[in-house]
Short mmCIF file of C-alpha atoms and ligand atoms in Angstrom, two decimals:
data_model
loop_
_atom_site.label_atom_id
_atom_site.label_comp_id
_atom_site.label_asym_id
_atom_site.label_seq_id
_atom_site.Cartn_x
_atom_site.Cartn_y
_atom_site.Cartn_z
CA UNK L 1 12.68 0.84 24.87
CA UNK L 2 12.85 3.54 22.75
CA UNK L 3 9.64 5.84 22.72
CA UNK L 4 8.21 7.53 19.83
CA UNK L 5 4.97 9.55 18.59
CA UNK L 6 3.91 7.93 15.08
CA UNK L 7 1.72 9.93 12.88
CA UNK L 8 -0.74 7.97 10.35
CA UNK L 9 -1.96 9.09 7.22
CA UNK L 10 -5.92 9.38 8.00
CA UNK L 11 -6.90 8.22 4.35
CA UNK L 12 -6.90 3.56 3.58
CA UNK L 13 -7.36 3.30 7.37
CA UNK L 14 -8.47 -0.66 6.94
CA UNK L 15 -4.58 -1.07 5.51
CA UNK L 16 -3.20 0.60 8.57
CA UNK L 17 -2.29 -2.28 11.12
CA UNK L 18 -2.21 -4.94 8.15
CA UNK L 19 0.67 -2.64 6.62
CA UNK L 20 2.43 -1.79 9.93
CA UNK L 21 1.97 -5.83 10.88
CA UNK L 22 3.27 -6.98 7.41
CA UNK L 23 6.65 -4.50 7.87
CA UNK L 24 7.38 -5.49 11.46
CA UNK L 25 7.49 -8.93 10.27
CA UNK L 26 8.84 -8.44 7.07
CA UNK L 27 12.12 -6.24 9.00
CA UNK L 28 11.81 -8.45 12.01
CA UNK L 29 10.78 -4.97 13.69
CA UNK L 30 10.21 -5.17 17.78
CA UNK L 31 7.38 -2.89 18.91
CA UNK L 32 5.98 -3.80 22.49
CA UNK L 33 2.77 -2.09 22.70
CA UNK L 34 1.48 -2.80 18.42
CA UNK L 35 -2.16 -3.60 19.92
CA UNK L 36 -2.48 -0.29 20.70
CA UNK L 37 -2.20 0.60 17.46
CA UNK L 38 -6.00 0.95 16.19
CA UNK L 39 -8.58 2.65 13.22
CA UNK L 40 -10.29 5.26 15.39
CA UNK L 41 -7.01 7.99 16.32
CA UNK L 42 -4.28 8.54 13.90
CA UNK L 43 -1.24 8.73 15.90
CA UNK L 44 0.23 6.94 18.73
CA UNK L 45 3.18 6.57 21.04
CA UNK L 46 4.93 2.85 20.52
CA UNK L 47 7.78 1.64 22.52
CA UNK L 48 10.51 0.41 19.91
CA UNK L 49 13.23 -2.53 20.98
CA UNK L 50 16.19 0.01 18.91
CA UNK L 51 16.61 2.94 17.28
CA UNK L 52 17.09 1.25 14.14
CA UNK L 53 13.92 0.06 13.98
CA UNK L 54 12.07 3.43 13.61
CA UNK L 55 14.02 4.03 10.65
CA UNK L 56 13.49 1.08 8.75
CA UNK L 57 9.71 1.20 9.43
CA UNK L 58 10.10 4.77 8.12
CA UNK L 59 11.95 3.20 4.97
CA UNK L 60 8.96 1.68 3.99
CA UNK L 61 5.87 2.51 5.12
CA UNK L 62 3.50 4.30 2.88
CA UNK L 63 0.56 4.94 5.67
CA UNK L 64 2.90 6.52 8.28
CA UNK L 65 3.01 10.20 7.79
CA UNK L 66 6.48 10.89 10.07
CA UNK L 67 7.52 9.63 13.52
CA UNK L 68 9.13 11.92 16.10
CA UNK L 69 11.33 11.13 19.13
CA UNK L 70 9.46 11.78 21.92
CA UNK L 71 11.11 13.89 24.79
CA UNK L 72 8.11 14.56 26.57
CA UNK L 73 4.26 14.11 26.67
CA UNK L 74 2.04 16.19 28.74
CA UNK L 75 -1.78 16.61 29.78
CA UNK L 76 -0.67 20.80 29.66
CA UNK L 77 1.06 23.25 28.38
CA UNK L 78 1.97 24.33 31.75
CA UNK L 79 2.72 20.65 32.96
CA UNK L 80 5.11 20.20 29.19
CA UNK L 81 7.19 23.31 30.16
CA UNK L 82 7.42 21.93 33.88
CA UNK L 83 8.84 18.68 32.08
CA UNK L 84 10.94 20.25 29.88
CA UNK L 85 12.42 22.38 32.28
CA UNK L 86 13.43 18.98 34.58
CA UNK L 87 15.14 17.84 31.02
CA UNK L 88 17.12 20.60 30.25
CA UNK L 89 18.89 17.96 28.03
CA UNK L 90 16.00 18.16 25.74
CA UNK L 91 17.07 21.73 24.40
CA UNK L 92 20.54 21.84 25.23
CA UNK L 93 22.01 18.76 23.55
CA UNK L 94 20.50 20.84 19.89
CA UNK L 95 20.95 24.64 21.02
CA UNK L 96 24.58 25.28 19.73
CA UNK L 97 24.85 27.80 16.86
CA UNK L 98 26.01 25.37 14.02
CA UNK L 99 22.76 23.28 14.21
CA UNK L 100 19.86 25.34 12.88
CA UNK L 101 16.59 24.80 13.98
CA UNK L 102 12.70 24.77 13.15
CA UNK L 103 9.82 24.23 15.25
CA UNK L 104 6.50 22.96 13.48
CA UNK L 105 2.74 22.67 15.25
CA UNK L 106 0.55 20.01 14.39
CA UNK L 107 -3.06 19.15 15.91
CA UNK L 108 -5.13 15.78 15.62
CA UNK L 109 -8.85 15.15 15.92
CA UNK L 110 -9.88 19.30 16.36
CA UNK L 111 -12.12 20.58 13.62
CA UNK L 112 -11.13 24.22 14.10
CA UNK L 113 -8.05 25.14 12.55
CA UNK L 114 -5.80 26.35 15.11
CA UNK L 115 -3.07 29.32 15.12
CA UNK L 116 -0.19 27.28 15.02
CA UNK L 117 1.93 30.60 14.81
CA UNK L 118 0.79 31.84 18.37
CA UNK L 119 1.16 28.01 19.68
CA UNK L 120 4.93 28.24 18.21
CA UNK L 121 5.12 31.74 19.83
CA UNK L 122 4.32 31.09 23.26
CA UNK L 123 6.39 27.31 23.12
CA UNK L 124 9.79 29.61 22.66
CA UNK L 125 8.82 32.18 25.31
CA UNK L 126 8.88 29.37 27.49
CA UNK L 127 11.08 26.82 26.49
CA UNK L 128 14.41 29.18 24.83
CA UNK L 129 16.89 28.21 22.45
CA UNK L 130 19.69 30.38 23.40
CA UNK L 131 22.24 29.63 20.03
CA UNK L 132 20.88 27.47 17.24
CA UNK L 133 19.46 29.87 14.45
CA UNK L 134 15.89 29.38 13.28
CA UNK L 135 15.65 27.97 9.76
CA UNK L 136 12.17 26.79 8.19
CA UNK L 137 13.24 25.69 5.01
CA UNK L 138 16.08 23.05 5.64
CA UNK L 139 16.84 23.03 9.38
CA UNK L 140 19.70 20.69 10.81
CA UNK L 141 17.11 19.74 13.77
CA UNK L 142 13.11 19.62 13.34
CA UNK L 143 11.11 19.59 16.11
CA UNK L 144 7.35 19.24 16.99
CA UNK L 145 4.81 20.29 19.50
CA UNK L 146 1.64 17.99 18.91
CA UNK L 147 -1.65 18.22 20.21
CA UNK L 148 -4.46 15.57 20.17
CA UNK L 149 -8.19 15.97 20.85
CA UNK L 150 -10.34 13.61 21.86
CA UNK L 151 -13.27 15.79 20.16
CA UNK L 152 -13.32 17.74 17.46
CA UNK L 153 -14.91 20.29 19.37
CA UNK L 154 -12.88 20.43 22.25
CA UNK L 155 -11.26 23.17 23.51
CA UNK L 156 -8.08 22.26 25.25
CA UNK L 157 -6.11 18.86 23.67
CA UNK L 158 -6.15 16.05 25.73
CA UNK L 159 -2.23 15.37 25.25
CA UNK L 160 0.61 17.74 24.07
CA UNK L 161 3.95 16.10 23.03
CA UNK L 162 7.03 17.40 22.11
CA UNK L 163 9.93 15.82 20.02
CA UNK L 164 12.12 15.75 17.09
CA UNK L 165 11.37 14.50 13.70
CA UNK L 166 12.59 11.32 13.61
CA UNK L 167 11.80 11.08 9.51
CA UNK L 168 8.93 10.69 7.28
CA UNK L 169 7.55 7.59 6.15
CA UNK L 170 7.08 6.85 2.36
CA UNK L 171 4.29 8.69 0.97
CA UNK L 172 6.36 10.63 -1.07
CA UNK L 173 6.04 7.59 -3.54
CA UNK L 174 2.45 8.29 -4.11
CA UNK L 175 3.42 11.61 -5.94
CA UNK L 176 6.55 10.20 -7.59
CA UNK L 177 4.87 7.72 -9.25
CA UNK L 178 1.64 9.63 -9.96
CA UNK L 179 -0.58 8.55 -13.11
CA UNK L 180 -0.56 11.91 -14.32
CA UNK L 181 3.03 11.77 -15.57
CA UNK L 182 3.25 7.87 -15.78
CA UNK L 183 4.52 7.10 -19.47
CA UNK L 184 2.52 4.83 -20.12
CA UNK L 185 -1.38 3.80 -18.11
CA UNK L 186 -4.29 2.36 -19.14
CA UNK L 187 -7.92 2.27 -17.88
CA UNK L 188 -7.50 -0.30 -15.02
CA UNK L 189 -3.60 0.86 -14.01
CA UNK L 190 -3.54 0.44 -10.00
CA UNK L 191 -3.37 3.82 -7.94
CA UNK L 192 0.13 4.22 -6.95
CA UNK L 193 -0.52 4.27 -3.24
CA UNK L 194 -2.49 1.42 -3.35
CA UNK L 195 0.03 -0.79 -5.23
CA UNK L 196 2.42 0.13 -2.63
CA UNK L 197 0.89 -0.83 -0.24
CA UNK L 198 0.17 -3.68 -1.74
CA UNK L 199 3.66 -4.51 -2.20
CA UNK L 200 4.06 -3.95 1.36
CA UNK L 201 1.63 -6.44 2.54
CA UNK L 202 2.51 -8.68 0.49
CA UNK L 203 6.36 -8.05 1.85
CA UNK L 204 8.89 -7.50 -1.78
CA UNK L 205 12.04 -7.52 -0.49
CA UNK L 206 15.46 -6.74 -2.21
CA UNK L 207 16.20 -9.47 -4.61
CA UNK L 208 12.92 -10.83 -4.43
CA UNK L 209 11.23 -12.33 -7.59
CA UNK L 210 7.57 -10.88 -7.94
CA UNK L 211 4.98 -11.97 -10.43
CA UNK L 212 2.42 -10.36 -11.74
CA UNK L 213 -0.39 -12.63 -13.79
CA UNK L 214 -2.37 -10.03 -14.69
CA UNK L 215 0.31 -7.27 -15.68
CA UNK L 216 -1.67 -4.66 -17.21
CA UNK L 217 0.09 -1.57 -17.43
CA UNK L 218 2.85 -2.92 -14.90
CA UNK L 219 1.15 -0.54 -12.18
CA UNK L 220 1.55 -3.42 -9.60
CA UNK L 221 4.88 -4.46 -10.21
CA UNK L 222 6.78 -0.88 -10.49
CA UNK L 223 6.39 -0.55 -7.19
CA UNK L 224 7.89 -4.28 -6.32
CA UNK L 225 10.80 -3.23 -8.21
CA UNK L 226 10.95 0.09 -6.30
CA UNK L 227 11.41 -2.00 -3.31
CA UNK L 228 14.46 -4.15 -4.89
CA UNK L 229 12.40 -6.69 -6.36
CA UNK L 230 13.32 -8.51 -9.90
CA UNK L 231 9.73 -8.28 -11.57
CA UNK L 232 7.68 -10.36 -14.23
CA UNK L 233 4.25 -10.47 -15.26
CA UNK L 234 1.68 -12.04 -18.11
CA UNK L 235 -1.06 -10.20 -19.62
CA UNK L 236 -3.33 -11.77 -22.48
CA UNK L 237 -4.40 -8.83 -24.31
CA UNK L 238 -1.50 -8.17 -27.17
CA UNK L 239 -2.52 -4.35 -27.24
CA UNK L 240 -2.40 -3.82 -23.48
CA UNK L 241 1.20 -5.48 -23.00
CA UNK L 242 2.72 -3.75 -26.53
CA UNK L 243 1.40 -0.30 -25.87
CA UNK L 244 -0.67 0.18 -29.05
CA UNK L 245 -4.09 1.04 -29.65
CA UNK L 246 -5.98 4.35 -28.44
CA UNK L 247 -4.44 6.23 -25.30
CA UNK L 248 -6.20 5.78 -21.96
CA UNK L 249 -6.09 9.60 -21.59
CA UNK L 250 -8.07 11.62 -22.60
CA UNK L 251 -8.44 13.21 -26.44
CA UNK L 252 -4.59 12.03 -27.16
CA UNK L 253 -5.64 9.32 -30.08
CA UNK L 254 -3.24 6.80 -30.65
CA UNK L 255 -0.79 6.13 -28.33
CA UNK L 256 2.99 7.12 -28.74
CA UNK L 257 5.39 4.89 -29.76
CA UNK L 258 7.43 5.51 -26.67
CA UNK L 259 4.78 3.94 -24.34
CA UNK L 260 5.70 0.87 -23.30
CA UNK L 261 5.18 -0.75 -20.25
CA UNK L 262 9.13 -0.90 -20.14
CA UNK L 263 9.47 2.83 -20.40
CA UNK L 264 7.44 2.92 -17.01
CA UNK L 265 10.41 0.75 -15.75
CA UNK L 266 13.05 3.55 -17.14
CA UNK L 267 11.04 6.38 -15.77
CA UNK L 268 11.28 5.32 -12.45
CA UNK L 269 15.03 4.38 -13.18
CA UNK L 270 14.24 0.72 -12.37
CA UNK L 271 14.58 -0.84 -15.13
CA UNK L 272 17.41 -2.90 -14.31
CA UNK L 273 14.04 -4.98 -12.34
CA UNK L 274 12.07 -5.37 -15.11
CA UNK L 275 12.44 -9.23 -16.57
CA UNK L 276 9.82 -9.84 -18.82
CA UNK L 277 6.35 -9.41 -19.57
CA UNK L 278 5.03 -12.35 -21.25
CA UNK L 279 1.84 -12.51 -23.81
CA UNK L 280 0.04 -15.31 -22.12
CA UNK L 281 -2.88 -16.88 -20.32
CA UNK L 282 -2.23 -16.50 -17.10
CA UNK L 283 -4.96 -19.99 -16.00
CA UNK L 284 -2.41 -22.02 -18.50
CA UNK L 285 -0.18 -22.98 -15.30
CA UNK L 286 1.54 -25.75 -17.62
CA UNK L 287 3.60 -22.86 -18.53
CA UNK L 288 5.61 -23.11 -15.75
CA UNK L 289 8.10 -25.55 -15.21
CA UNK L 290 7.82 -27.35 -11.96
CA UNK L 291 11.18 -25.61 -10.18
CA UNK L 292 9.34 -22.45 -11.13
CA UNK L 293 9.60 -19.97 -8.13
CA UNK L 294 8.10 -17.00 -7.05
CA UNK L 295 8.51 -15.49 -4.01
CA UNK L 296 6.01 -13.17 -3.91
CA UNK L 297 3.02 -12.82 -6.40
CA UNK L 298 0.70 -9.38 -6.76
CA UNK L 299 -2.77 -9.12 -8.36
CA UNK L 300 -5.33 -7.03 -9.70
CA UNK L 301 -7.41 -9.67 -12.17
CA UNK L 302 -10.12 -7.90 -13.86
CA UNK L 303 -13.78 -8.11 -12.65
CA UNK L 304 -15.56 -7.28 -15.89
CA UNK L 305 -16.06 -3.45 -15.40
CA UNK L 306 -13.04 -1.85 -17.37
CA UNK L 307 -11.38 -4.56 -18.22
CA UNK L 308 -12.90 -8.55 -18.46
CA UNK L 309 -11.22 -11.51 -17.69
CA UNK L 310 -10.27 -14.04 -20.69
CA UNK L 311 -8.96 -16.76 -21.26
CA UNK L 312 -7.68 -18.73 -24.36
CA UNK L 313 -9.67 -21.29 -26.09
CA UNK L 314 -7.25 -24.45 -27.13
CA UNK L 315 -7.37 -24.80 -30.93
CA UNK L 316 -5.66 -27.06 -32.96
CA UNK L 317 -2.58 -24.72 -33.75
CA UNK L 318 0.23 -25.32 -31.18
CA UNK L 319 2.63 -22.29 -32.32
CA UNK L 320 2.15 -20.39 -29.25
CA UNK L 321 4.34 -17.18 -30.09
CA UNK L 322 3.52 -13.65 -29.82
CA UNK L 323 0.91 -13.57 -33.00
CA UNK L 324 -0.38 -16.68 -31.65
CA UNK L 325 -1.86 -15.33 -28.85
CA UNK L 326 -2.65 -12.39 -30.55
CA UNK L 327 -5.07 -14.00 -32.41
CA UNK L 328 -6.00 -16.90 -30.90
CA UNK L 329 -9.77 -17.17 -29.67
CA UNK L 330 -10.82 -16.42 -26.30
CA UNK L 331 -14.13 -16.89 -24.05
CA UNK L 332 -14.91 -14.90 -21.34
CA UNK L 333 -13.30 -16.40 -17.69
CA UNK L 334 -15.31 -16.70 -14.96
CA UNK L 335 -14.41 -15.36 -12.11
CA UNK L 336 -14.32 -17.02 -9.70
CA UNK L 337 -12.20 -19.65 -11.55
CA UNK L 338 -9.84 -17.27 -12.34
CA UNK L 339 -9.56 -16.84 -8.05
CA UNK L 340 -9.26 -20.24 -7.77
CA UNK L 341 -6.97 -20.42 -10.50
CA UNK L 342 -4.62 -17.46 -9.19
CA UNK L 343 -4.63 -19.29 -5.39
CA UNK L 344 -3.87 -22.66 -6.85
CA UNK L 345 -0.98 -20.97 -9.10
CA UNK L 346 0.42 -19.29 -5.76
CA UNK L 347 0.52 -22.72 -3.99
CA UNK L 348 1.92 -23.83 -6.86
CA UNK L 349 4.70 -21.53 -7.79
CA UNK L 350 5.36 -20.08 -4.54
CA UNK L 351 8.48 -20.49 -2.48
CA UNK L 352 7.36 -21.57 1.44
CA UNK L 353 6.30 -18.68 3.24
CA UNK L 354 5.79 -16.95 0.02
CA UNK L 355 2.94 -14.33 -0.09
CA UNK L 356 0.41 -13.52 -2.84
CA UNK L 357 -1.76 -10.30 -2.37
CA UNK L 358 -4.57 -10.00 -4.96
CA UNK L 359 -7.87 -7.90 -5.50
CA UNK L 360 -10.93 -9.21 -5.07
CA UNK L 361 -14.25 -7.63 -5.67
CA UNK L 362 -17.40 -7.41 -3.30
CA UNK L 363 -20.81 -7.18 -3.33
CA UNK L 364 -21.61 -5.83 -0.10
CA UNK L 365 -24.99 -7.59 0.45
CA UNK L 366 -23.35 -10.77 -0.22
CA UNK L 367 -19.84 -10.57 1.76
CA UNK L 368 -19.28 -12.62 4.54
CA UNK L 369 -15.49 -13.46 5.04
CA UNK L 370 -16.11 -17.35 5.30
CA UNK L 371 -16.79 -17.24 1.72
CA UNK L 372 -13.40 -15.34 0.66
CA UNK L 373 -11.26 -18.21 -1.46
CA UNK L 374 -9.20 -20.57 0.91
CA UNK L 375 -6.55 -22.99 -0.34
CA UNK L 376 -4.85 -25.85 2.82
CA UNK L 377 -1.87 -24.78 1.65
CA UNK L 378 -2.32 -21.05 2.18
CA UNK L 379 -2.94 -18.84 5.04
CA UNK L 380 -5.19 -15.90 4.64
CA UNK L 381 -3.14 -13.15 6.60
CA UNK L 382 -4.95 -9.88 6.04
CA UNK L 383 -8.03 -8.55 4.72
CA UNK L 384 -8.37 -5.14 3.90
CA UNK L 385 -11.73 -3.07 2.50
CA UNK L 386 -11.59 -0.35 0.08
CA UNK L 387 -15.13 0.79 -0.56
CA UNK L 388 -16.09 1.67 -3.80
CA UNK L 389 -19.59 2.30 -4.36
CA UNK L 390 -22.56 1.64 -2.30
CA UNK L 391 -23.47 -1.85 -3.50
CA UNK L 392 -19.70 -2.66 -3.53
CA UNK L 393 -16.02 -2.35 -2.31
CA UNK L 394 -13.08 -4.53 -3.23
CA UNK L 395 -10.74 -6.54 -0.65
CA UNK L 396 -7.36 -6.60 -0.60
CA UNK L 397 -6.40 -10.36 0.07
CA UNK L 398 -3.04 -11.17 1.01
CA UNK L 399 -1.83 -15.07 1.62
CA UNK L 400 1.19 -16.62 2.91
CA UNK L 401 2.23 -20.17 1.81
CA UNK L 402 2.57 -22.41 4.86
CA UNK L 403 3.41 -25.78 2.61
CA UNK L 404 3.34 -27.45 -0.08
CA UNK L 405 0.17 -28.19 -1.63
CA UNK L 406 -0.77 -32.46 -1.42
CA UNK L 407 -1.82 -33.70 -4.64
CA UNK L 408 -5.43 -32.40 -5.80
CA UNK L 409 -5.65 -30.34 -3.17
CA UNK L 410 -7.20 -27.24 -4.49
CA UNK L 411 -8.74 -23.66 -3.56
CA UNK L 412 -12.22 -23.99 -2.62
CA UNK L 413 -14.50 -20.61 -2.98
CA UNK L 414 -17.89 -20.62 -2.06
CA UNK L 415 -20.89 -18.93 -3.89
CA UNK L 416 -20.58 -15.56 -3.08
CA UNK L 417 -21.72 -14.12 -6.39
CA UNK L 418 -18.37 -13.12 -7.30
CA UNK L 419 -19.62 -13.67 -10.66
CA UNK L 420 -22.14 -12.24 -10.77
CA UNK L 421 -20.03 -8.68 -9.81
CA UNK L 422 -20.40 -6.73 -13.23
CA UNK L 423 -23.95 -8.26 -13.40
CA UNK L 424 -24.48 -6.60 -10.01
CA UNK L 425 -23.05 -3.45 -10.35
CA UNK L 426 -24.40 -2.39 -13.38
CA UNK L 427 -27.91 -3.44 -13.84
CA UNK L 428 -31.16 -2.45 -11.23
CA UNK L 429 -33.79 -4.83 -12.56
CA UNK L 430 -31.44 -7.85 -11.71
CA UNK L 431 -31.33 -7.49 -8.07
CA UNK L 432 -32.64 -10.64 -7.41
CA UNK L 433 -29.09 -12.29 -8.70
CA UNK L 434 -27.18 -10.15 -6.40
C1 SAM C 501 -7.35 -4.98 -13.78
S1 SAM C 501 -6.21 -5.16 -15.05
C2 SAM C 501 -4.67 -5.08 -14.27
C3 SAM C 501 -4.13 -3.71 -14.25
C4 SAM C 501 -2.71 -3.64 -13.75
N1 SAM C 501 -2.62 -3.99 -12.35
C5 SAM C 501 -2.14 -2.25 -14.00
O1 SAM C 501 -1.80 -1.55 -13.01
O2 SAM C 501 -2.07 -1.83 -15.15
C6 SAM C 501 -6.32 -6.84 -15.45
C7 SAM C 501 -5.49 -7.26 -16.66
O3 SAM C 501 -5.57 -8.68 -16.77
C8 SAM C 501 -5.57 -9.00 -18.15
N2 SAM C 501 -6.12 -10.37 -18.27
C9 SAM C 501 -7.42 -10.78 -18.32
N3 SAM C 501 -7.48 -12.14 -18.39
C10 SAM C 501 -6.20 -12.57 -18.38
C11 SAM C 501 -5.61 -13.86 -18.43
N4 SAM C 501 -6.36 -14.97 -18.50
N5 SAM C 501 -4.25 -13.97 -18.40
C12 SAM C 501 -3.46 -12.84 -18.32
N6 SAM C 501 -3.98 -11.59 -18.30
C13 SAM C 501 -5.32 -11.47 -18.31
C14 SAM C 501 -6.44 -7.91 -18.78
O4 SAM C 501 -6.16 -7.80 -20.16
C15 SAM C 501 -5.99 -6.70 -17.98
O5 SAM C 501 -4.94 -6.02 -18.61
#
């Protein structure tokens, strides 16, 4: 077993273990001790089957902030440089003069900043590295001394480990694909680390095909094809899915020409993914033919507040092209149809073992997770929180198809005032429908 110290990011904590979970599976990762893995400390040491392992957890995890090898763990300093002296290994096999070095301090759960030079200081009176040349900016070996706390107020940790950086986990994404300097967003476009992890719960793999029913802006799917996948979404509103109308941002006007939700794609040098964003309905299923297969579908369908939900309204014209669309009526889409519309689709469309991952808004008062949408032919694997306002927080859903659906079998969702969200939300003198 191979032991190492994993750092978490502290911010999305309710994604933590459903992200680590959906990875190990996803990679076929070994970890023995993953129950020890909880919400309440940020880092933790986990015995790995292989080496191999660590770095493709690293490869894709967004909520781990870096891993390190661990050489030794201690309850003191005085205890660690007893350790370290019986495992003179430790140093030696990285104390030769063409591998430079750096040592960094970090310290968990302790309120008080803490003088990580003087900490650094006294480590190399005590533990000495006889060859390799100190380098901070790009060192050949990294290593760390790490405290933890049990209280914030504490004044000696309650463990001190010492290791080298294994690697960092993914969260440089989050600033790669920041909104900021997106080409092209809109109002509702998903927060890059969310849509990540998103994509990692709901397990986008290389060569994967990944739908997207309610595209948006693409902000779901970029990161799908990040991760290898071949990507393709609908989205009903003609402006939204052409780029035209006024900019999202703020006292631009009009937006460019060169928005487009395919110039995302070629931003992120991923365009090679991008398949095709059709002008549709996404609760017309009849669009897909019945060897249609996804494996994986991602979700953010609107809930009324930025954006609403719509469907189209069948007329007698049956040209459905672009313009078509574009002007054809619509009527407001209720939503918890369109849940049951978007499960039924997955255990429709989905290959076996597929996974769909979707959005789903909450009114606090109201939430109980029996009433979450359930299909038979889907099996709800994770449920994560991210709170939003007081009265309400939205869920991240993810499902896994376990067969194929029997004929008119269908997603059930009970009354959970889903509905009612925007309703909700917005007005005080309607309580009594919340
Ligand atoms: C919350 S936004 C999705 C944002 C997207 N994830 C992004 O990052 O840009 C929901 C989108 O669904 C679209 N939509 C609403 N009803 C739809 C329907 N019946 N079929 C397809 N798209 C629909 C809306 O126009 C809106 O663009």
């Amino acid at each position: 077993m191979v032991p190492v110290l994993v750092v978490f990011s502290q911010s999305h904590v309710d994604f933590r273990i459903p992200e680590f979970e959906a990875i190990c599976s996803m990679l076929s990762i070994r970890v023995k001790n993953m129950n020890s893995i909880n919400t309440e400390n940020h880092m933790f040491v986990l015995h790995f089957e292989n080496r191999l392992d660590v770095t493709k957890l690293l490869s894709r995890s967004i909520l781990i902030k870096f891993a390190i090898s661990l050489s030794v763990e201690a309850q003191s300093y005085e205890q660690l440089f007893h350790e370290l002296k019986n495992k003179p290994e430790v140093i030696e096999n990285y104390d030769v003069p063409d591998e430079s070095f750096a040592l960094r301090f970090f310290a968990i759960g302790r309120k008080k900043k803490l003088d990580s030079i003087e900490r650094i200081k006294m480590f190399l009176e005590a533990v000495q590295f006889n060859h390799a040349p100190i380098c901070l900016i790009s060192p050949v070996n990294e290593f760390y001394l790490v405290e933890e706390y049990d209280h914030p107020t504490d004044e000696n940790p309650r463990k001190i480990f010492f290791g080298k950086l294994w690697g960092e986990g993914r969260s440089e994404l989050k600033t790669k694909y920041n909104l900021r300097e997106r080409c092209y967003i809109g109002n509702t476009t998903m927060d890059p680390e969310l849509s990540f992890i998103q994509a990692n719960l709901a397990m986008v793999q290389p060569g994967n095909l990944v739908f997207d029913p309610f595209v948006g802006t693409g902000g779901l799917i970029l990161p799908a094809a990040e991760f290898g996948g071949y990507v393709m979404g609908t989205e009903i509103n003609y402006q939204t899915a052409r780029a035209k109308g006024r900019s999202s941002r703020q006292g631009v006007g009009e937006r460019h020409e060169s928005e487009s939700i395919r110039a995302n794609f070629e931003q992120y040098y991923t365009e090679d993914k991008l398949l095709s964003i059709v002008i549709a309905d996404s609760s017309k299923h009849a669009i897909w033919s019945s060897n249609a297969k996804f494996d994986v579908i991602v979700a953010d369908p609107p809930y009324g507040v930025r954006e609403k939900a719509r469907k189209t309204v069948k007329n007698k014209k049956s040209d459905a092209n672009e313009d078509y669309i574009q002007y054809q009526q619509k009527e407001d889409y209720d939503l918890e149809a369109a849940f049951c519309d978007l499960l039924n689709l997955a255990a429709m469309t989905l290959v076996m073992n597929g996974r769909v991952s979707f959005w789903y808004p909450v009114i606090l008062e109201k939430y109980c997770s029996e009433n979450l949408p359930t299909h038979p032919a889907m099996e709800l694997l994770s449920n994560c929180e991210q709170p939003l306002t007081r009265k309400t927080s939205r869920r991240l859903l993810s499902y896994r198809k376990v067969r194929e659906p029997i004929a008119n079998e269908e997603c059930e969702i009970r009354k959970t005032g889903v509905s009612h969200y925007r309703d909700c939300l917005f007005s005080s003198n309607k309580k009594e429908n919340c």
